Amino acid sequence: SKAEMDDNWGETTTAVTGTSELSISQEEVVGLGKEIQDRTQGFRRYLPLAVGSCVGLLVLATPLVFLLLPVVMWPDRLQACGAACEGLFLSISFKILILLVAVWALFLRPSRACLPRVCVYRAFLTTLTLLLTMSYWLFYGVRILDAQDEDYHGIVQFAVSLVDSQLFVHYLAVVLLELRHIRPCYSVCVIRSTDGETRHYNIGQLSIQRAAQTILEYYYRDFPLHNPALLSASKHRTAKHLAGLKVYNVDGCTAAAQPTNGNQSRSMVTPAAKRKDNAHSELYYEEADYERRVRKRRARLVVAVEEAFTHVRRMKKEDENATPSDIMDVREAALAIFPSMARALQKYLRTTRRQHCHSMESIQKHLAFCLVNNMSPKAFLEAYLAPGPTLQYGPERWMADQWTLISEAPVTSGVKEGSEFLLKCLDFSLAITVKGIPYIRLTEEYIDPKSHKFILLLQSETSV
């Protein structure tokens, strides 16, 4: 039954957290992640969005208020608005509409990361916008409200100048927030601490915390899923090697099974030295045997999957001539052929130590997806023959949304040549080093086309 299959599949999905100081299970990791996400995290996530919304409303409402207050407070004393004034109404309407779309596109976006410090440029632009708006309000209150200016055309021009200034501030925001970091200036090397997986990326002028955010986005896209089970074999060899070594007290005070003379000492050290010399041979034969078992499991898996897909194609041809009530659904077909390949797939994933990365439900869902889109057996197997990027797996498989940025330099300062910082999560860390992209100097060298010409003399007695 399905419940028995779930139980059998779950027997081989133990997560080995060998790289962590805390020995906890996968379920405890999920519980720990849920406990960390407290209310303060949601508050810090949506605070910039709330501030941006308030500032945007103030920016958009101020020109309209400038136009409406004279009409409401002293309408009898206002001069008539001519054709030029009405044209300014049309201008300010379209400018406010453009500014509304621009503010929505740049500022009213939910943040994709919770940074430890405030973005300096975003805070500067917010402060500049508030200062600009307050300056216009101060001038408007002194020169227009107190004096009750009768020149409505001048008041409209004053509101238009405010909207123009706000558009220029938005242009400055686009340059600082979006365009400044597009041009690559630095090359960063990202190394995972446990297995040494390395990638290199080019980034622009960014602060350390913004660079960390960009690197984490690249990490989820490019790095294969972190698999601590692959590190257990190397730890086993290390423990076996250390077990063959004996430690002696050079002072001769106390030692377990300490020899009484030099001959016994040499007799005990010699076997340990031989075991140390044979360590490379043991590693060679161990890796060769592992590769042989992987190839064997892979061949069995490929054959089982091809036979299952062939059976599905045969059933599909038979369904063309069957009645509509007898036609099998794609989900039912996936459930029907999955047991024929489940054992081979389970053994292969267990051999490659990736059984905890794929649940039975996810495999059946992927199988149904391949059947619906008429994919080949090779397309189905590609997701299991090689480890995919971290983002392709469910969050419960990696649970690394909590990161800690460790840097000697302030995280709001920009990256520069030789900068180093660390991104640490529960079981591993990412070490980042920054190198500057060198200045490239190109020179041109002219080659005379006549220098490539030559004369070929053909003689009648040659073989040509």
Coordinates of C-alpha atoms in Angstrom, one line a residue:
S1 CA 0.0 0.0 0.0
K2 CA 1.0 3.7 -0.2
A3 CA 1.5 3.9 3.5
E4 CA 3.9 1.0 3.5
M5 CA 5.8 2.5 0.6
D6 CA 6.1 5.8 2.5
D7 CA 7.5 3.9 5.6
N8 CA 10.0 1.9 3.5
W9 CA 11.2 5.0 1.7
G10 CA 11.5 6.9 4.9
E11 CA 13.9 4.3 6.4
T12 CA 16.7 5.5 4.1
T13 CA 16.1 9.2 4.5
T14 CA 18.1 9.9 7.6
A15 CA 19.9 13.2 7.5
V16 CA 23.6 13.0 8.7
T17 CA 24.6 16.3 10.1
G18 CA 28.2 15.4 10.5
T19 CA 29.5 18.9 9.8
S20 CA 27.6 20.6 12.7
E21 CA 28.6 20.8 16.3
L22 CA 24.9 20.0 17.1
S23 CA 23.8 16.5 16.3
I24 CA 20.1 17.0 15.5
S25 CA 17.7 15.4 13.1
Q26 CA 16.1 17.0 10.0
E27 CA 12.8 17.4 11.8
E28 CA 14.5 19.3 14.7
V29 CA 16.2 21.5 12.1
V30 CA 12.8 22.5 10.6
G31 CA 11.5 23.2 14.1
L32 CA 14.5 25.3 14.9
G33 CA 14.0 27.3 11.8
K34 CA 10.3 28.0 12.6
E35 CA 11.3 29.1 16.1
I36 CA 13.8 31.6 14.8
Q37 CA 11.3 33.3 12.6
D38 CA 9.7 35.5 15.2
R39 CA 7.7 38.6 15.0
T40 CA 10.6 41.0 14.9
Q41 CA 11.8 39.4 11.6
G42 CA 8.5 40.2 9.9
F43 CA 8.6 43.7 11.3
R44 CA 12.1 44.3 10.0
R45 CA 11.1 42.8 6.6
Y46 CA 8.2 45.1 6.0
L47 CA 9.5 48.3 7.7
P48 CA 11.3 49.6 4.6
L49 CA 8.2 49.0 2.5
A50 CA 6.0 50.9 5.0
V51 CA 8.4 53.8 5.1
G52 CA 8.6 53.9 1.3
S53 CA 4.8 53.9 1.1
C54 CA 4.5 56.8 3.5
V55 CA 7.2 58.9 1.7
G56 CA 5.6 58.1 -1.7
L57 CA 2.2 59.2 -0.5
L58 CA 3.7 62.4 0.8
V59 CA 5.5 63.1 -2.4
L60 CA 2.5 62.5 -4.6
A61 CA 0.0 64.3 -2.4
T62 CA 2.0 67.5 -1.8
P63 CA 1.6 69.0 -5.4
L64 CA -2.1 68.3 -5.3
V65 CA -2.5 70.0 -1.9
F66 CA -0.5 73.0 -3.3
L67 CA -3.1 73.3 -6.0
L68 CA -6.2 72.8 -3.9
L69 CA -5.5 74.9 -0.8
P70 CA -5.8 78.3 -2.6
V71 CA -9.1 77.2 -4.2
V72 CA -10.5 76.2 -0.9
M73 CA -9.2 79.0 1.4
W74 CA -9.4 82.2 -0.8
P75 CA -11.3 81.4 -4.0
D76 CA -12.7 84.8 -4.5
R77 CA -9.4 86.6 -4.6
L78 CA -7.7 84.2 -7.1
Q79 CA -7.0 85.5 -10.6
A80 CA -8.6 83.6 -13.5
C81 CA -6.6 80.6 -14.9
G82 CA -5.9 81.1 -18.6
A83 CA -5.0 78.7 -21.3
A84 CA -1.3 78.5 -20.2
C85 CA -2.4 77.7 -16.7
E86 CA -4.7 74.9 -17.9
G87 CA -1.8 73.5 -20.0
L88 CA 0.2 73.3 -16.8
F89 CA -2.6 71.2 -15.3
L90 CA -2.2 68.7 -18.1
S91 CA 1.6 68.7 -17.6
I92 CA 1.5 68.2 -13.9
S93 CA -1.1 65.4 -14.3
F94 CA 1.1 63.3 -16.6
K95 CA 4.2 64.0 -14.5
I96 CA 2.5 62.8 -11.3
L97 CA 1.3 59.7 -13.1
I98 CA 4.9 59.0 -14.3
L99 CA 6.2 59.6 -10.9
L100 CA 3.6 57.3 -9.4
V101 CA 4.7 54.4 -11.7
A102 CA 8.4 55.2 -11.1
V103 CA 8.0 55.2 -7.3
W104 CA 6.1 51.9 -7.4
A105 CA 8.7 50.2 -9.6
L106 CA 11.7 51.3 -7.6
F107 CA 10.7 51.7 -3.9
L108 CA 7.4 49.8 -3.4
R109 CA 8.9 46.4 -3.9
P110 CA 9.1 43.8 -1.1
S111 CA 12.7 43.2 0.0
R112 CA 14.2 39.8 -0.8
A113 CA 16.6 39.8 2.2
C114 CA 16.7 41.2 5.7
L115 CA 20.0 43.0 6.0
P116 CA 21.7 43.7 9.3
R117 CA 22.2 47.4 8.6
V118 CA 20.2 50.1 6.8
C119 CA 21.1 50.7 3.2
V120 CA 23.0 54.0 3.1
Y121 CA 21.9 55.2 -0.3
R122 CA 18.3 54.4 0.3
A123 CA 18.4 56.3 3.6
F124 CA 20.1 59.2 1.9
L125 CA 17.5 59.4 -0.8
T126 CA 14.7 59.2 1.7
T127 CA 16.2 62.0 3.7
L128 CA 16.8 64.1 0.6
T129 CA 13.2 63.6 -0.5
L130 CA 11.9 64.6 2.9
L131 CA 14.1 67.7 3.0
L132 CA 13.1 68.7 -0.5
T133 CA 9.4 68.3 0.3
M134 CA 9.7 70.2 3.7
S135 CA 11.6 73.0 2.0
Y136 CA 8.8 73.5 -0.6
W137 CA 6.2 73.3 2.2
L138 CA 8.1 76.0 4.2
F139 CA 8.4 78.3 1.1
Y140 CA 4.7 77.6 0.3
G141 CA 3.6 78.4 3.8
V142 CA 5.5 81.7 4.1
R143 CA 5.1 83.1 0.6
I144 CA 1.7 81.8 -0.5
L145 CA -0.4 80.8 2.5
D146 CA 0.4 83.7 4.7
A147 CA 0.3 86.3 1.9
Q148 CA -2.7 84.6 0.2
D149 CA -1.1 85.0 -3.2
E150 CA -3.7 85.8 -5.9
D151 CA -1.5 84.7 -8.8
Y152 CA -2.9 81.2 -9.3
H153 CA -0.8 80.7 -12.4
G154 CA 2.4 81.2 -10.3
I155 CA 1.1 78.8 -7.7
V156 CA 0.6 76.1 -10.4
Q157 CA 4.1 76.7 -11.7
F158 CA 5.4 76.3 -8.2
A159 CA 3.7 72.9 -8.0
V160 CA 5.1 71.9 -11.4
S161 CA 8.6 72.8 -10.2
L162 CA 8.2 70.5 -7.2
V163 CA 7.2 67.6 -9.4
D164 CA 10.2 68.3 -11.6
S165 CA 12.5 68.2 -8.6
Q166 CA 11.0 65.0 -7.4
L167 CA 11.5 63.4 -10.9
F168 CA 15.2 64.4 -10.7
V169 CA 15.5 62.9 -7.3
H170 CA 14.0 59.7 -8.6
Y171 CA 16.6 59.8 -11.5
L172 CA 19.3 60.1 -8.8
A173 CA 17.8 57.0 -7.0
V174 CA 17.9 55.0 -10.3
V175 CA 21.6 55.9 -10.7
L176 CA 22.6 55.1 -7.1
L177 CA 20.4 52.0 -6.5
E178 CA 20.2 50.3 -9.9
L179 CA 22.9 51.5 -12.3
R180 CA 25.9 52.0 -10.0
H181 CA 26.5 48.3 -9.4
I182 CA 25.8 47.0 -12.9
R183 CA 29.3 47.5 -14.2
P184 CA 31.6 44.7 -12.9
C185 CA 34.4 46.0 -10.8
Y186 CA 35.4 43.0 -8.6
S187 CA 35.7 39.3 -8.8
V188 CA 34.7 37.3 -5.7
C189 CA 35.7 33.8 -4.9
V190 CA 33.1 31.8 -2.8
I191 CA 34.2 28.7 -1.1
R192 CA 32.0 26.3 0.9
S193 CA 33.8 25.3 4.1
T194 CA 32.8 21.6 4.3
D195 CA 33.3 20.2 0.8
G196 CA 35.4 23.0 -0.8
E197 CA 32.8 23.7 -3.6
T198 CA 34.0 26.9 -5.3
R199 CA 32.4 29.5 -7.6
H200 CA 33.6 32.8 -9.0
Y201 CA 31.3 35.8 -9.7
N202 CA 31.8 39.4 -10.9
I203 CA 30.1 42.2 -8.9
G204 CA 30.0 46.0 -9.1
Q205 CA 30.3 48.7 -6.5
L206 CA 28.3 47.3 -3.6
S207 CA 28.4 47.4 0.1
I208 CA 29.5 44.3 2.0
Q209 CA 25.9 43.5 3.1
R210 CA 24.5 44.0 -0.4
A211 CA 27.4 41.9 -1.9
A212 CA 26.5 39.2 0.7
Q213 CA 22.9 39.3 -0.5
T214 CA 23.9 39.0 -4.1
I215 CA 26.3 36.1 -3.4
L216 CA 23.6 34.2 -1.5
E217 CA 21.2 34.6 -4.5
Y218 CA 24.0 33.2 -6.7
Y219 CA 24.6 30.4 -4.1
Y220 CA 21.0 29.1 -4.2
R221 CA 21.2 29.1 -8.0
D222 CA 24.6 27.7 -8.8
F223 CA 25.9 25.7 -5.9
P224 CA 24.8 22.0 -5.6
L225 CA 22.8 21.1 -2.6
H226 CA 24.9 20.7 0.5
N227 CA 25.1 17.0 1.4
P228 CA 26.7 16.2 4.8
A229 CA 26.3 12.5 4.2
L230 CA 29.2 12.6 1.6
L231 CA 31.5 13.8 4.3
S232 CA 31.0 10.8 6.6
A233 CA 33.3 8.6 4.5
S234 CA 36.3 10.9 4.9
K235 CA 35.6 11.2 8.6
H236 CA 35.5 7.4 8.9
R237 CA 38.9 7.2 7.2
T238 CA 40.3 9.8 9.5
A239 CA 39.1 8.0 12.6
K240 CA 40.5 4.8 11.3
H241 CA 43.9 6.4 10.7
L242 CA 44.0 8.0 14.1
A243 CA 43.1 4.7 15.8
G244 CA 46.3 3.2 14.3
L245 CA 48.5 5.9 15.9
K246 CA 49.9 5.6 19.4
V247 CA 50.8 8.6 21.6
Y248 CA 53.7 8.4 24.0
N249 CA 54.7 10.6 26.9
V250 CA 58.1 12.0 26.2
D251 CA 58.7 12.7 29.9
G252 CA 58.1 9.1 30.7
C253 CA 55.7 9.8 33.5
T254 CA 52.4 8.1 32.4
A255 CA 51.3 6.4 29.2
A256 CA 48.8 3.8 28.4
A257 CA 50.7 0.5 27.5
Q258 CA 54.0 2.4 27.6
P259 CA 56.9 0.2 26.4
T260 CA 59.7 -0.4 28.9
N261 CA 62.6 -0.3 26.4
G262 CA 63.5 1.0 22.9
N263 CA 63.1 -2.3 21.1
Q264 CA 59.4 -2.6 22.2
S265 CA 58.9 1.1 21.2
R266 CA 60.2 0.4 17.7
S267 CA 58.1 -2.8 17.4
M268 CA 54.9 -0.8 18.2
V269 CA 55.7 2.2 16.0
T270 CA 56.6 0.1 12.9
P271 CA 53.1 -1.3 12.4
A272 CA 51.5 2.1 12.8
A273 CA 54.0 3.5 10.2
K274 CA 53.1 0.7 7.8
R275 CA 49.4 1.5 8.2
K276 CA 50.1 5.1 7.5
D277 CA 52.1 4.2 4.4
N278 CA 49.2 2.0 3.2
A279 CA 46.6 4.7 3.7
H280 CA 46.7 5.9 0.1
S281 CA 46.3 2.4 -1.2
E282 CA 43.2 1.9 1.0
L283 CA 41.8 5.2 -0.3
Y284 CA 42.4 4.2 -3.9
Y285 CA 40.7 0.9 -3.6
E286 CA 37.8 2.4 -1.6
E287 CA 37.1 5.0 -4.2
A288 CA 37.5 2.5 -7.0
D289 CA 35.0 0.2 -5.3
Y290 CA 32.6 3.1 -4.7
E291 CA 32.7 4.1 -8.4
R292 CA 32.1 0.5 -9.4
R293 CA 29.0 0.3 -7.2
V294 CA 27.7 3.6 -8.5
R295 CA 28.1 2.6 -12.1
K296 CA 26.3 -0.7 -11.4
R297 CA 23.4 1.0 -9.6
R298 CA 23.2 3.6 -12.3
A299 CA 23.0 1.0 -15.1
R300 CA 20.2 -0.9 -13.2
L301 CA 18.3 2.4 -12.7
V302 CA 18.6 3.4 -16.3
V303 CA 17.3 0.0 -17.5
A304 CA 14.4 0.0 -15.0
V305 CA 13.3 3.6 -16.0
E306 CA 13.5 2.8 -19.7
E307 CA 11.4 -0.3 -19.3
A308 CA 8.8 1.7 -17.3
F309 CA 8.6 4.4 -19.9
T310 CA 8.3 1.8 -22.7
H311 CA 5.4 0.3 -20.8
V312 CA 3.7 3.7 -20.5
R313 CA 4.1 4.3 -24.3
R314 CA 2.5 0.9 -24.9
M315 CA -0.3 1.7 -22.6
K316 CA -0.8 5.1 -24.3
K317 CA -1.2 3.4 -27.7
E318 CA -3.7 0.9 -26.2
D319 CA -5.7 3.8 -24.6
E320 CA -6.2 5.4 -28.0
N321 CA -8.5 2.5 -28.9
A322 CA -10.1 2.1 -25.5
T323 CA -13.3 3.6 -24.2
P324 CA -13.1 6.9 -22.2
S325 CA -14.0 5.2 -19.0
D326 CA -11.0 2.8 -19.3
I327 CA -8.4 5.5 -20.0
M328 CA -5.9 5.9 -17.1
D329 CA -5.1 9.3 -15.7
V330 CA -1.5 10.6 -15.7
R331 CA -1.3 10.5 -11.9
E332 CA -2.5 7.0 -11.9
A333 CA 0.0 6.0 -14.5
A334 CA 2.8 7.5 -12.5
L335 CA 1.6 5.5 -9.4
A336 CA 1.4 2.4 -11.5
I337 CA 4.9 2.4 -12.9
F338 CA 6.7 3.8 -9.9
P339 CA 7.0 0.5 -8.0
S340 CA 8.9 -1.0 -11.0
M341 CA 11.7 1.6 -10.7
A342 CA 11.4 2.5 -7.0
R343 CA 13.8 -0.2 -5.8
A344 CA 16.5 0.6 -8.3
L345 CA 16.2 4.4 -7.7
Q346 CA 16.3 3.8 -3.9
K347 CA 19.5 1.8 -4.1
Y348 CA 21.1 4.3 -6.4
L349 CA 20.2 7.3 -4.2
R350 CA 21.4 5.3 -1.1
T351 CA 24.7 4.5 -2.8
T352 CA 25.3 8.1 -3.8
R353 CA 24.1 9.3 -0.3
R354 CA 21.3 11.5 -1.7
Q355 CA 18.3 9.6 -0.4
H356 CA 17.3 12.3 2.0
C357 CA 17.2 14.9 -0.9
H358 CA 14.3 13.3 -2.7
S359 CA 11.0 12.2 -1.1
M360 CA 8.7 9.6 -2.7
E361 CA 6.1 12.2 -3.2
S362 CA 8.5 14.6 -5.0
I363 CA 9.7 11.7 -7.3
Q364 CA 6.1 10.7 -8.2
K365 CA 5.3 14.4 -8.9
H366 CA 8.3 14.7 -11.2
L367 CA 7.4 11.4 -12.9
A368 CA 3.9 12.7 -13.6
F369 CA 5.4 15.9 -14.9
C370 CA 7.6 14.0 -17.3
L371 CA 4.7 11.8 -18.5
V372 CA 2.4 14.8 -19.1
N373 CA 5.0 16.6 -21.2
N374 CA 6.1 13.4 -23.0
M375 CA 9.7 13.5 -21.9
S376 CA 12.3 10.8 -22.4
P377 CA 13.6 8.5 -19.7
K378 CA 16.9 10.5 -19.8
A379 CA 15.1 13.7 -19.0
F380 CA 13.5 12.0 -16.0
L381 CA 16.8 10.6 -14.7
E382 CA 18.7 13.9 -15.1
A383 CA 17.3 15.2 -11.8
Y384 CA 18.7 12.2 -9.9
L385 CA 22.0 11.3 -11.7
A386 CA 23.7 14.5 -10.6
P387 CA 23.1 16.9 -7.7
G388 CA 21.1 19.9 -8.7
P389 CA 21.3 23.5 -7.4
T390 CA 20.0 24.2 -4.0
L391 CA 17.0 26.2 -5.1
Q392 CA 15.6 23.2 -7.0
Y393 CA 14.9 21.3 -3.7
G394 CA 12.3 22.2 -1.1
P395 CA 13.2 24.5 1.7
E396 CA 12.8 21.6 4.1
R397 CA 15.8 19.9 2.4
W398 CA 18.3 22.7 3.1
M399 CA 16.8 25.1 5.7
A400 CA 19.5 27.7 5.3
D401 CA 17.5 30.9 5.3
Q402 CA 19.2 32.1 8.5
W403 CA 22.6 33.5 7.7
T404 CA 25.1 35.4 9.8
L405 CA 27.5 37.9 8.2
I406 CA 30.9 38.1 9.8
S407 CA 33.2 40.9 8.7
E408 CA 35.9 42.9 10.3
A409 CA 35.0 45.9 8.1
P410 CA 31.7 47.7 8.6
V411 CA 29.0 45.9 6.6
T412 CA 27.8 49.3 5.2
S413 CA 31.2 50.1 3.7
G414 CA 31.9 49.2 0.1
V415 CA 33.8 46.1 -1.0
K416 CA 37.4 46.7 -2.2
E417 CA 40.5 44.8 -3.2
G418 CA 41.4 42.2 -0.6
S419 CA 38.1 42.4 1.3
E420 CA 37.2 39.1 3.2
F421 CA 34.1 38.2 5.0
L422 CA 32.2 35.1 6.0
L423 CA 28.6 33.9 5.6
K424 CA 27.7 31.4 8.2
C425 CA 24.6 29.2 8.6
L426 CA 23.8 26.1 10.7
D427 CA 26.0 23.4 9.2
F428 CA 28.6 25.2 7.1
S429 CA 29.9 28.6 6.0
L430 CA 30.8 30.5 2.8
A431 CA 34.2 32.2 2.8
I432 CA 34.3 35.1 0.4
T433 CA 37.5 36.9 -0.9
V434 CA 37.4 39.9 -3.2
K435 CA 39.8 40.7 -6.0
G436 CA 39.7 43.7 -8.2
I437 CA 39.3 43.3 -12.0
P438 CA 42.5 44.7 -13.5
Y439 CA 42.5 47.7 -15.8
I440 CA 42.7 46.5 -19.4
R441 CA 44.8 48.4 -21.9
L442 CA 44.4 47.5 -25.6
T443 CA 46.8 48.7 -28.3
E444 CA 46.5 48.5 -32.0
E445 CA 49.2 47.2 -34.4
Y446 CA 48.9 47.9 -38.1
I447 CA 49.8 45.1 -40.5
D448 CA 50.5 46.1 -44.1
P449 CA 48.3 44.0 -46.4
K450 CA 51.2 43.8 -48.9
S451 CA 53.2 41.9 -46.5
H452 CA 50.9 38.8 -46.9
K453 CA 51.4 38.6 -50.7
F454 CA 53.8 36.1 -52.2
I455 CA 54.5 34.7 -55.7
L456 CA 54.1 31.0 -56.5
L457 CA 56.2 29.9 -59.5
L458 CA 54.9 26.7 -61.2
Q459 CA 57.3 24.7 -63.3
S460 CA 56.2 22.2 -65.9
E461 CA 58.4 19.4 -64.4
T462 CA 56.9 19.7 -60.9
S463 CA 54.1 17.4 -59.6
V464 CA 51.8 20.4 -59.0

